[in-house]
XYZ file of C-alpha atoms in Angstrom:
145
model
C 11.592 71.049 -58.890
C 14.319 68.490 -58.411
C 14.663 66.852 -61.840
C 16.172 63.666 -60.387
C 13.169 63.147 -58.104
C 10.836 63.810 -61.036
C 12.696 61.257 -63.133
C 12.612 58.684 -60.290
C 8.833 59.190 -60.110
C 8.573 58.652 -63.872
C 10.511 55.365 -63.591
C 8.317 54.183 -60.683
C 5.171 55.270 -62.534
C 6.040 53.497 -65.784
C 6.976 50.321 -63.905
C 3.593 50.448 -62.141
C 1.836 51.009 -65.484
C 3.526 47.947 -66.931
C 2.553 45.855 -63.894
C -1.081 46.997 -63.937
C -1.269 46.485 -67.705
C 0.013 42.951 -67.193
C -2.609 42.278 -64.488
C -5.456 43.773 -66.548
C -4.529 41.861 -69.739
C -3.755 38.513 -68.101
C -5.881 35.796 -69.670
C -7.310 38.192 -72.327
C -5.219 36.962 -75.264
C -7.362 35.117 -77.821
C -6.707 31.420 -78.441
C -4.081 30.698 -81.069
C -2.344 34.060 -80.698
C 1.089 34.361 -79.114
C 1.780 37.123 -76.509
C 3.959 38.919 -79.099
C 1.179 38.776 -81.686
C -1.361 40.051 -79.149
C 0.954 42.927 -78.249
C 1.218 43.767 -81.943
C -2.571 43.669 -82.323
C -2.939 46.019 -79.373
C -0.488 48.469 -80.898
C -2.155 48.306 -84.293
C -5.607 48.748 -82.719
C -4.703 52.001 -81.003
C -2.351 53.421 -83.660
C -3.635 52.209 -87.026
C -2.776 52.499 -89.744
C 0.913 51.773 -88.993
C 3.945 50.816 -90.991
C 5.991 47.698 -90.403
C 8.870 49.875 -89.204
C 6.609 51.578 -86.627
C 5.521 48.151 -85.341
C 9.153 47.008 -85.305
C 10.266 50.072 -83.342
C 7.414 49.880 -80.845
C 7.767 46.168 -80.277
C 11.586 46.326 -80.222
C 11.768 43.584 -82.840
C 13.836 43.166 -85.934
C 12.144 43.920 -89.236
C 12.324 40.253 -90.407
C 10.655 39.071 -87.174
C 8.028 41.828 -87.422
C 7.267 40.895 -91.039
C 6.977 37.234 -90.129
C 4.575 37.896 -87.224
C 2.467 40.285 -89.268
C 2.245 37.673 -92.015
C 0.971 35.185 -89.437
C -1.613 37.691 -88.257
C -2.686 38.350 -91.856
C -2.939 34.560 -92.422
C -5.213 34.381 -89.367
C -7.262 37.232 -90.944
C -6.727 39.522 -87.966
C -4.906 42.278 -89.876
C -4.260 43.328 -93.428
C -1.530 45.145 -95.315
C -2.251 47.690 -98.004
C -0.227 50.054 -100.186
C -0.051 53.771 -99.640
C -2.010 55.220 -102.603
C 0.505 58.089 -102.988
C 3.621 55.928 -102.659
C 3.102 52.289 -103.603
C 6.502 51.369 -102.098
C 5.105 52.089 -98.648
C 2.771 49.622 -96.933
C 0.468 50.083 -93.980
C -1.036 47.567 -91.600
C -4.505 47.810 -90.071
C -6.860 45.441 -88.301
C -9.243 43.415 -90.449
C -12.930 43.199 -89.525
C -12.171 40.077 -87.510
C -9.196 41.748 -85.871
C -11.435 44.704 -84.915
C -13.931 42.250 -83.363
C -11.216 40.382 -81.455
C -9.661 43.569 -80.081
C -13.040 45.089 -79.206
C -13.777 41.990 -77.127
C -10.323 42.091 -75.481
C -10.613 45.819 -74.734
C -14.106 45.190 -73.300
C -12.656 42.744 -70.753
C -9.780 45.118 -69.962
C -12.236 48.003 -69.561
C -14.268 45.985 -67.068
C -11.126 45.293 -65.013
C -10.138 48.931 -65.191
C -13.537 50.127 -63.957
C -13.365 47.576 -61.130
C -10.082 49.193 -59.994
C -11.867 52.559 -59.958
C -15.125 51.479 -58.362
C -14.471 53.341 -55.088
C -13.161 56.527 -56.708
C -15.219 59.683 -56.219
C -16.344 61.855 -59.117
C -13.648 64.374 -58.165
C -11.044 61.573 -58.181
C -12.156 60.466 -61.650
C -11.936 64.026 -62.971
C -8.433 64.374 -61.527
C -7.405 61.025 -63.085
C -8.705 62.121 -66.499
C -6.876 65.460 -66.169
C -3.626 63.711 -65.067
C -3.828 61.270 -67.988
C -4.418 64.195 -70.406
C -1.371 66.043 -69.051
C 0.830 62.932 -69.177
C -0.306 62.121 -72.677
C 0.346 65.634 -73.981
C 3.584 66.320 -72.083
C 5.299 62.961 -71.568
C 3.750 60.098 -73.613
C 3.112 61.931 -76.891
C 4.140 60.375 -80.159
C 5.370 61.935 -83.363
C 2.766 60.092 -85.445
């Protein structure tokens, strides 16, 4: 297989993923939350518990900015920090009960939009999509977490 063509397809695919994610999440953000804070909540929701440095890396933000935004989210009672029981120098971040509720509601709206996009897909198409996502997740989009 031509590796350049494969890479070009990856670039086109990831650009399309970002565009579709933007369309499916448009207008979902809860009141009083900035887009950056919402993005952080999304990341925490799917990866929790996470460290501040993991959030910083994923969001491509400086540690001071990450800390400031997490503090704001904690003040809004959407997430909480806690110490690692085996190493009290290390802190983790997770969603609070209210944060879980907010993200469950947001993901519910996104899920509805996602299913609307797939409404005309056959059962075979859906199985192929699931298989393709599994392969992409295990071979391309895996994390070292």
